[in-house]
Amino acid sequence: MKGGIHRLKVSQFSLILIGFVCATVLVLAWTKTTLLTSLIPAQGRTLQLDQDVSGPREILKGNDSSAQSDTKQVEPAASSGVVFSPEGENSKNLTIVKRKDNTPSIIGEAESKEVSRGMKQFLNYSFLHFTDCNYAKGKWVFDDNRPLYSGFGCKQWLSSMWACRLTQRTDFEYEKLRWQPKQCKMEDFAGPKFLERMRDKTLAFIGDSLGRQQFQSLMCMVTGGEERSDVQDVGYEYGLVKARGAVRPEGWAYRFPNTNTTILYYWSASLCDIQPINISNPSTDFAMHLDRPPAFLHHYLHKFHVLVLNTGHHWNRGKLNANRWIMYVEGVPNTNRKIADIAGAKNFTIHSMVKWVNSQLPLHPGLKAFFRSISPRHFFNGDWNTGGTCDNTTPLSGGKEVLKDDSSDPLVAGAVSGTSVKFLDITALSELRDEGHMSRYSIKATPGMQDCLHWCLPGVPDTWNEILFAQI
């Protein structure tokens, strides 16, 4: 696989080189017809060039018929070769371009600068658009054009508990930040552009509550936070309906009819297949199949064109016990001590999930699959249940730039390495944004535990979607 990646980069470099050569020929051919004639000296004037040690001296003649017999006319022609500047009196104004037949052609200084400027722009475009980009490496910058939607207006899609504009919070500088990758240009997000790119396609988020935040963020971004009566609720097509006695459905699905674009979210905190051990017993335990994908994903994968997976924060003993999840491997209770602990089970599950998705990609050639890295927590002076807080409201107080090449989520990075599953790496850039959490703010304004896990919206998850958009 590493060899395949190497060959891909060589192929990309070859495309850039071919494009550079073609652009050079076209520019210099244009120079021939539009520029060169204006630079030919007036009648009776001869420009002396340095003598070529390998042959007779060449000069550019005007209409003067008294030229010496050992000179020859330099015909204007499209050039191909190395550009160099002659020395001497006229070297500041002329550039010689070596032709295939070794006779020189001359362009002026201004035109030479135009050629150089054109080549520089072409190379910059090639670098930005034909090379792999590490979107995780860059810096946060303030942008008065942010946020991309209003926290007041996106009530149709945004849960009020995450809309910090509806809480007692009064500082909103965190909404003005934009992520700027270091080595490439990230395409600006626009709702209509996203919908057109996703025409007749479906994007599915499958993961925990942070995945749900990313889903709601994208719905607000696509609609600009505006009410959209034309958007259809199609959850029933995916079995996403609220069961009797349930607080909410297991997910949501919405379709934009003008482009037939569907965006959905399915809750699967562990990315495991969860099945009741005794279906006839209401208080039964549940088999947590570490080596099987969620049944929802297995059943509906063929309908998806972009898949975004995440997991992480539900991997603790308290969550497993509360949900009555029992680890299963190969259809039976797990007996492997290496994956009996939480860290081992999480590692095994993520690798199993990536392996399964990667095996399905050849069967679904129109599918792009992403695994998002873990969203960081920012509890200080304790944890979520021991008085931990995140009271900082000053953006970027801990730094604004990510300089390292390696991911801050080595588990997911290692799992996707060597596969066709793409890595949506958001951990390090999100670690710089501790001021962007829900913190102590809430709709009811009641004191209690702080939420230093989920994000205010608009906020950091918008950037995750901008990076996603740049790769689809």
Coordinates of C-alpha atoms in Angstrom, one line a residue:
M1 CA 0.0 0.0 0.0
K2 CA 2.9 2.4 0.8
G3 CA 4.2 1.7 -2.7
G4 CA 0.8 2.5 -4.1
I5 CA 0.7 5.8 -2.3
H6 CA 4.3 6.6 -3.5
R7 CA 3.2 5.8 -7.1
L8 CA 0.2 8.1 -6.7
K9 CA 2.4 11.0 -5.6
V10 CA 4.7 10.4 -8.5
S11 CA 1.7 10.5 -10.8
Q12 CA 0.5 13.7 -9.3
F13 CA 4.0 15.3 -9.8
S14 CA 4.1 14.1 -13.4
L15 CA 0.7 15.8 -14.1
I16 CA 2.1 19.0 -12.6
L17 CA 5.3 18.8 -14.7
I18 CA 3.3 18.1 -17.9
G19 CA 1.1 21.0 -17.2
F20 CA 4.1 23.3 -16.5
V21 CA 5.7 22.3 -19.9
C22 CA 2.4 22.8 -21.8
A23 CA 1.9 26.2 -20.2
T24 CA 5.4 27.2 -21.0
V25 CA 5.0 26.4 -24.7
L26 CA 1.6 28.2 -24.9
V27 CA 2.9 31.3 -23.2
L28 CA 6.0 31.6 -25.3
A29 CA 4.0 30.8 -28.5
W30 CA 1.7 33.7 -27.6
T31 CA 4.8 35.8 -27.0
K32 CA 6.0 35.1 -30.5
T33 CA 2.9 36.5 -32.2
T34 CA 2.0 39.5 -30.0
L35 CA 5.2 40.7 -28.4
L36 CA 8.3 39.9 -30.3
T37 CA 7.5 42.1 -33.3
S38 CA 7.2 45.2 -31.1
L39 CA 10.6 44.6 -29.8
I40 CA 12.5 44.4 -33.1
P41 CA 14.8 47.4 -33.4
A42 CA 14.0 50.3 -35.6
Q43 CA 15.6 50.6 -39.1
G44 CA 19.3 51.1 -39.1
R45 CA 19.7 50.0 -35.5
T46 CA 21.6 46.8 -34.7
L47 CA 21.8 45.1 -31.3
Q48 CA 25.1 43.4 -30.5
L49 CA 24.8 40.2 -28.5
D50 CA 27.6 38.3 -26.8
Q51 CA 29.5 36.1 -29.1
D52 CA 28.8 32.3 -28.8
V53 CA 32.1 30.6 -28.5
S54 CA 30.7 27.6 -30.4
G55 CA 29.8 29.5 -33.5
P56 CA 29.6 32.8 -35.4
R57 CA 28.2 35.9 -33.7
E58 CA 24.4 36.4 -34.2
I59 CA 22.7 39.7 -34.3
L60 CA 19.1 40.7 -34.7
K61 CA 18.7 42.7 -38.0
G62 CA 16.2 45.4 -38.7
N63 CA 15.5 46.5 -42.3
D64 CA 19.1 47.7 -42.8
S65 CA 20.5 45.9 -45.9
S66 CA 24.1 46.8 -45.0
A67 CA 24.3 44.0 -42.4
Q68 CA 27.6 42.1 -42.5
S69 CA 27.8 38.9 -44.4
D70 CA 28.7 36.8 -41.4
T71 CA 25.4 37.6 -39.6
K72 CA 22.1 35.9 -40.1
Q73 CA 18.5 36.9 -39.6
V74 CA 16.9 35.7 -36.3
E75 CA 13.3 34.8 -37.3
P76 CA 10.6 35.1 -34.7
A77 CA 9.6 31.6 -33.7
A78 CA 8.0 29.8 -30.9
S79 CA 10.7 28.9 -28.4
S80 CA 11.3 25.8 -26.4
G81 CA 14.2 25.5 -24.1
V82 CA 16.1 27.4 -21.4
V83 CA 15.6 31.1 -20.7
F84 CA 18.7 33.1 -20.0
S85 CA 19.7 36.8 -19.9
P86 CA 22.6 38.2 -22.0
E87 CA 25.2 40.4 -20.6
G88 CA 26.0 43.8 -22.0
E89 CA 24.4 47.1 -22.7
N90 CA 20.9 45.8 -23.5
S91 CA 20.8 43.0 -20.9
K92 CA 18.3 44.9 -18.7
N93 CA 15.7 45.0 -21.4
L94 CA 16.1 41.7 -23.3
T95 CA 15.8 38.0 -22.5
I96 CA 17.1 35.3 -24.9
V97 CA 15.1 32.1 -25.3
K98 CA 16.9 29.2 -26.8
R99 CA 14.9 27.5 -29.6
K100 CA 15.1 23.9 -30.6
D101 CA 17.3 24.8 -33.6
N102 CA 19.7 26.6 -31.2
T103 CA 18.8 30.0 -32.6
P104 CA 17.8 32.7 -30.1
S105 CA 14.5 34.5 -29.8
I106 CA 14.2 37.7 -27.8
I107 CA 11.5 39.0 -25.5
G108 CA 11.5 42.1 -23.5
E109 CA 11.9 42.5 -19.7
A110 CA 8.2 43.3 -19.1
E111 CA 7.1 40.3 -21.1
S112 CA 9.7 38.1 -19.3
K113 CA 8.2 39.2 -16.0
E114 CA 4.7 38.3 -17.3
V115 CA 5.9 34.8 -18.2
S116 CA 7.5 34.4 -14.8
R117 CA 4.4 35.6 -13.1
G118 CA 2.3 33.3 -15.1
M119 CA 4.5 30.3 -14.3
K120 CA 4.5 31.3 -10.6
Q121 CA 0.7 31.4 -10.5
F122 CA 0.5 28.1 -12.3
L123 CA 2.9 26.4 -9.9
N124 CA 1.0 27.9 -6.9
Y125 CA -2.3 26.6 -8.3
S126 CA -0.7 23.2 -8.9
F127 CA 0.7 23.1 -5.4
L128 CA -2.7 24.1 -3.8
H129 CA -4.9 21.8 -5.9
F130 CA -2.8 18.8 -7.0
T131 CA -0.9 18.0 -3.8
D132 CA -2.1 16.3 -0.6
C133 CA -3.1 18.7 2.0
N134 CA -2.7 18.2 5.8
Y135 CA -5.7 20.2 6.8
A136 CA -4.9 19.5 10.5
K137 CA -1.8 21.7 10.3
G138 CA -2.4 25.4 10.4
K139 CA -3.7 28.2 12.6
W140 CA -6.8 29.9 13.8
V141 CA -7.5 33.5 12.4
F142 CA -10.2 36.0 13.2
D143 CA -12.6 36.5 10.3
D144 CA -15.4 39.1 10.4
N145 CA -17.4 37.0 7.9
R146 CA -18.0 34.4 10.6
P147 CA -20.1 32.7 11.8
L148 CA -21.6 31.0 8.8
Y149 CA -25.1 31.0 10.4
S150 CA -26.9 32.6 13.4
G151 CA -27.2 30.8 16.7
F152 CA -30.5 32.6 17.1
G153 CA -32.0 31.6 13.8
C154 CA -31.1 27.9 13.3
K155 CA -33.8 26.6 15.6
Q156 CA -35.1 24.2 13.0
W157 CA -32.0 22.1 13.1
L158 CA -30.0 23.1 16.2
S159 CA -30.8 21.7 19.6
S160 CA -31.4 24.6 22.0
M161 CA -29.1 23.0 24.6
W162 CA -26.2 23.6 22.2
A163 CA -27.2 27.1 21.0
C164 CA -25.1 29.3 23.3
R165 CA -26.8 32.4 21.9
L166 CA -29.9 31.3 23.8
T167 CA -28.1 30.9 27.1
Q168 CA -26.7 33.5 29.6
R169 CA -23.3 33.6 27.8
T170 CA -22.4 37.1 26.7
D171 CA -19.0 36.6 25.0
F172 CA -19.1 35.4 21.4
E173 CA -15.6 36.1 20.0
Y174 CA -15.2 32.4 19.6
E175 CA -17.7 32.5 16.7
K176 CA -15.4 34.7 14.7
L177 CA -12.5 32.2 14.3
R178 CA -11.7 30.5 11.0
W179 CA -9.2 27.6 10.5
Q180 CA -6.5 28.3 7.9
P181 CA -4.4 25.3 6.8
K182 CA -0.7 26.0 6.6
Q183 CA 0.3 24.5 3.2
C184 CA -2.9 24.7 1.2
K185 CA -6.0 26.8 0.5
M186 CA -9.2 25.4 2.0
E187 CA -12.2 25.9 -0.2
D188 CA -14.8 28.4 1.2
F189 CA -18.0 26.7 2.2
A190 CA -21.3 27.7 0.6
G191 CA -24.6 25.9 1.1
P192 CA -25.6 26.0 -2.6
K193 CA -22.2 24.7 -3.6
F194 CA -22.4 21.9 -1.1
L195 CA -25.8 20.8 -2.3
E196 CA -24.8 20.9 -6.0
R197 CA -21.7 18.8 -5.2
M198 CA -23.9 16.4 -3.3
R199 CA -26.7 16.2 -6.0
D200 CA -28.5 12.9 -5.9
K201 CA -26.3 11.8 -3.0
T202 CA -26.5 11.0 0.7
L203 CA -24.1 12.0 3.5
A204 CA -24.3 9.9 6.7
F205 CA -22.9 10.7 10.1
I206 CA -22.7 7.7 12.4
G207 CA -21.3 8.1 15.8
D208 CA -21.9 9.6 19.3
S209 CA -23.3 12.9 20.4
L210 CA -20.3 14.8 19.0
G211 CA -21.3 13.3 15.6
R212 CA -24.8 14.6 16.2
Q213 CA -23.3 18.0 16.8
Q214 CA -21.4 17.8 13.5
F215 CA -24.7 16.8 11.8
Q216 CA -26.6 19.7 13.3
S217 CA -23.8 22.0 12.4
L218 CA -23.9 20.9 8.7
M219 CA -27.6 21.4 8.5
C220 CA -27.3 25.0 9.8
M221 CA -24.4 25.6 7.4
V222 CA -26.2 24.3 4.4
T223 CA -29.3 26.3 5.1
G224 CA -27.5 29.4 6.4
G225 CA -29.5 29.0 9.6
E226 CA -32.7 29.9 7.8
E227 CA -36.1 28.1 8.1
R228 CA -36.6 25.8 5.1
S229 CA -40.1 24.5 4.7
D230 CA -39.1 22.6 1.5
V231 CA -36.7 20.3 3.3
Q232 CA -38.2 16.9 3.8
D233 CA -38.0 14.7 6.8
V234 CA -37.2 11.2 5.4
G235 CA -36.2 9.5 8.6
Y236 CA -38.8 6.8 8.0
E237 CA -36.9 5.6 4.9
Y238 CA -34.1 4.6 7.3
G239 CA -36.2 3.4 10.2
L240 CA -35.3 6.6 12.1
V241 CA -38.6 7.0 13.9
K242 CA -39.2 7.5 17.6
A243 CA -40.1 4.2 19.3
R244 CA -42.8 4.0 21.9
G245 CA -41.5 5.3 25.2
A246 CA -38.3 6.7 23.7
V247 CA -37.1 10.3 24.3
R248 CA -36.0 10.7 20.7
P249 CA -35.4 8.6 17.6
E250 CA -32.1 6.9 17.0
G251 CA -31.3 9.5 14.3
W252 CA -32.6 11.9 11.8
A253 CA -32.6 12.2 8.0
Y254 CA -33.4 15.3 5.9
R255 CA -33.6 15.7 2.1
F256 CA -33.2 18.8 0.0
P257 CA -35.6 18.1 -2.9
N258 CA -34.1 20.6 -5.4
T259 CA -30.8 18.6 -5.6
N260 CA -32.1 15.3 -4.1
T261 CA -29.4 15.6 -1.4
T262 CA -29.9 13.7 1.9
I263 CA -28.1 14.4 5.2
L264 CA -28.6 12.0 8.0
Y265 CA -27.3 11.0 11.5
Y266 CA -27.5 7.7 13.3
W267 CA -26.6 7.3 17.0
S268 CA -24.0 4.6 17.5
A269 CA -21.7 5.7 20.4
S270 CA -19.4 2.6 20.2
L271 CA -19.7 1.8 16.5
C272 CA -20.4 -1.8 17.5
D273 CA -23.4 -3.9 16.7
I274 CA -25.6 -3.9 19.8
Q275 CA -28.1 -6.7 20.2
P276 CA -30.3 -7.8 23.1
I277 CA -29.1 -11.1 24.5
N278 CA -32.7 -12.2 25.5
I279 CA -35.2 -10.3 23.4
S280 CA -38.1 -11.5 25.5
N281 CA -36.7 -10.0 28.7
P282 CA -37.2 -6.2 29.1
S283 CA -34.2 -6.0 31.5
T284 CA -31.9 -8.1 29.4
D285 CA -28.2 -7.3 28.9
F286 CA -27.0 -6.4 25.4
A287 CA -24.3 -8.1 23.4
M288 CA -21.7 -5.5 22.3
H289 CA -20.2 -7.1 19.2
L290 CA -16.8 -5.6 19.0
D291 CA -16.0 -7.1 15.6
R292 CA -19.3 -6.2 13.8
P293 CA -20.5 -2.9 12.4
P294 CA -23.8 -1.4 13.5
A295 CA -26.7 -3.2 11.9
F296 CA -27.9 0.2 10.6
L297 CA -24.7 0.7 8.7
H298 CA -24.6 -2.8 7.3
H299 CA -28.2 -2.5 6.1
Y300 CA -28.0 1.0 4.5
L301 CA -24.4 1.3 3.4
H302 CA -25.4 0.9 -0.3
K303 CA -27.4 4.1 -0.1
F304 CA -24.6 6.3 1.1
H305 CA -22.1 8.3 -0.9
V306 CA -20.2 10.0 1.9
L307 CA -19.8 8.3 5.3
V308 CA -18.4 10.0 8.4
L309 CA -17.7 7.8 11.5
N310 CA -16.6 8.7 15.0
T311 CA -16.5 7.2 18.4
G312 CA -14.5 7.7 21.6
H313 CA -16.1 9.2 24.7
H314 CA -18.5 6.4 25.6
W315 CA -15.6 4.0 26.0
N316 CA -15.5 3.9 29.8
R317 CA -16.6 1.3 32.3
G318 CA -19.3 3.5 33.7
K319 CA -21.1 3.8 30.3
L320 CA -20.8 0.1 29.5
N321 CA -22.3 -0.9 32.9
A322 CA -25.1 1.7 32.7
N323 CA -26.0 0.5 29.2
R324 CA -25.7 -3.2 30.3
W325 CA -23.3 -3.8 27.4
I326 CA -21.4 -7.1 27.4
M327 CA -18.4 -7.5 25.1
Y328 CA -18.7 -10.1 22.5
V329 CA -16.2 -11.3 19.8
E330 CA -17.0 -13.8 17.1
G331 CA -20.5 -14.2 18.4
V332 CA -19.6 -15.2 22.0
P333 CA -18.7 -13.4 25.2
N334 CA -15.1 -12.1 24.9
T335 CA -12.4 -14.2 26.7
N336 CA -9.4 -12.4 25.3
R337 CA -7.7 -10.6 28.1
K338 CA -5.9 -8.3 25.7
I339 CA -9.2 -6.7 24.7
A340 CA -11.0 -7.2 28.0
D341 CA -10.0 -3.7 29.3
I342 CA -11.6 -0.6 27.9
A343 CA -8.5 0.7 25.9
G344 CA -8.0 -2.7 24.3
A345 CA -11.6 -3.1 23.4
K346 CA -11.8 0.4 21.9
N347 CA -8.6 -0.2 19.9
F348 CA -9.9 -3.6 18.6
T349 CA -13.3 -2.1 17.7
I350 CA -11.9 0.9 15.7
H351 CA -9.5 -1.4 13.8
S352 CA -12.3 -3.9 13.1
M353 CA -14.6 -1.1 11.9
V354 CA -12.0 0.4 9.6
K355 CA -11.2 -3.0 8.2
W356 CA -14.8 -3.8 7.4
V357 CA -15.5 -0.4 5.8
N358 CA -12.4 -0.7 3.7
S359 CA -13.5 -4.1 2.5
Q360 CA -16.8 -2.6 1.4
L361 CA -15.4 0.3 -0.6
P362 CA -14.6 -1.8 -3.8
L363 CA -18.2 -3.0 -3.7
H364 CA -19.5 0.6 -3.6
P365 CA -17.2 2.6 -5.9
G366 CA -19.2 5.8 -5.4
L367 CA -18.6 5.9 -1.6
K368 CA -16.1 8.0 0.3
A369 CA -15.6 7.0 3.9
F370 CA -14.1 9.2 6.6
F371 CA -13.2 8.4 10.2
R372 CA -13.1 11.5 12.3
S373 CA -10.5 11.7 15.1
I374 CA -11.7 12.2 18.7
S375 CA -13.0 15.6 19.8
P376 CA -11.0 16.8 22.8
R377 CA -12.3 17.5 26.3
H378 CA -11.2 20.5 28.4
F379 CA -12.0 19.7 32.0
F380 CA -9.7 21.5 34.4
N381 CA -9.3 20.8 38.1
G382 CA -11.3 17.7 37.9
D383 CA -13.5 15.6 35.6
W384 CA -17.1 15.9 34.5
N385 CA -18.4 14.4 37.7
T386 CA -15.7 15.7 40.1
G387 CA -16.0 19.4 39.7
G388 CA -14.0 19.9 36.5
T389 CA -14.5 23.3 34.8
C390 CA -13.8 25.1 31.6
D391 CA -14.4 28.7 32.5
N392 CA -12.0 30.4 30.0
T393 CA -13.7 32.7 27.6
T394 CA -10.6 34.2 25.9
P395 CA -10.1 32.6 22.4
L396 CA -6.6 31.1 21.7
S397 CA -5.2 31.8 25.2
G398 CA -3.2 28.6 24.9
G399 CA -2.0 29.1 21.4
K400 CA -3.4 29.5 17.9
E401 CA -1.3 27.2 15.7
V402 CA -0.7 23.5 15.0
L403 CA 2.8 22.8 13.7
K404 CA 3.2 19.1 14.1
D405 CA 2.6 16.6 11.3
D406 CA 1.5 13.7 13.5
S407 CA -2.1 13.4 14.7
S408 CA -3.1 13.9 18.3
D409 CA -5.3 10.8 17.8
P410 CA -2.8 8.1 17.0
L411 CA -5.3 5.3 17.5
V412 CA -7.6 6.4 14.6
A413 CA -4.6 7.6 12.5
G414 CA -3.0 4.1 12.8
A415 CA -6.3 2.3 12.0
V416 CA -6.9 4.2 8.7
S417 CA -3.2 4.1 7.7
G418 CA -2.8 2.0 4.6
T419 CA -6.5 1.8 3.9
S420 CA -8.8 3.7 1.6
V421 CA -10.7 5.1 4.5
K422 CA -9.9 8.8 4.8
F423 CA -8.8 10.5 8.0
L424 CA -10.7 13.5 9.2
D425 CA -8.2 14.8 11.7
I426 CA -9.7 17.5 13.9
T427 CA -8.2 16.8 17.4
A428 CA -5.2 19.1 17.6
L429 CA -6.9 22.1 16.1
S430 CA -9.9 21.6 18.4
E431 CA -7.6 21.3 21.4
L432 CA -6.7 25.0 21.0
R433 CA -10.4 26.0 21.5
D434 CA -11.2 25.4 25.2
E435 CA -13.2 28.6 25.3
G436 CA -15.7 27.1 22.8
H437 CA -17.5 24.6 25.0
M438 CA -20.9 24.8 26.6
S439 CA -19.2 25.2 30.0
R440 CA -21.5 26.4 32.7
Y441 CA -24.1 27.9 30.4
S442 CA -27.5 26.4 29.9
I443 CA -31.1 27.4 28.9
K444 CA -32.4 27.1 32.5
A445 CA -29.4 28.9 34.0
T446 CA -29.3 26.4 36.9
P447 CA -25.9 25.7 38.6
G448 CA -24.5 22.2 38.2
M449 CA -21.8 20.2 36.4
Q450 CA -20.1 22.0 33.5
D451 CA -20.1 20.6 30.0
C452 CA -16.5 20.8 28.7
L453 CA -17.1 18.1 26.1
H454 CA -19.8 19.4 23.8
W455 CA -19.4 22.7 21.8
C456 CA -21.3 25.8 21.4
L457 CA -22.9 26.1 18.0
P458 CA -22.0 28.0 15.8
G459 CA -18.5 26.9 16.8
V460 CA -15.7 24.4 16.4
P461 CA -17.8 21.6 14.6
D462 CA -18.4 24.1 11.8
T463 CA -14.7 23.8 11.0
W464 CA -14.9 20.0 11.0
N465 CA -17.5 20.3 8.2
E466 CA -15.4 22.8 6.3
I467 CA -12.5 20.4 6.2
L468 CA -14.9 17.6 5.3
F469 CA -16.4 19.7 2.4
A470 CA -12.9 20.4 1.1
Q471 CA -12.3 16.7 0.7
I472 CA -15.6 15.7 -1.0

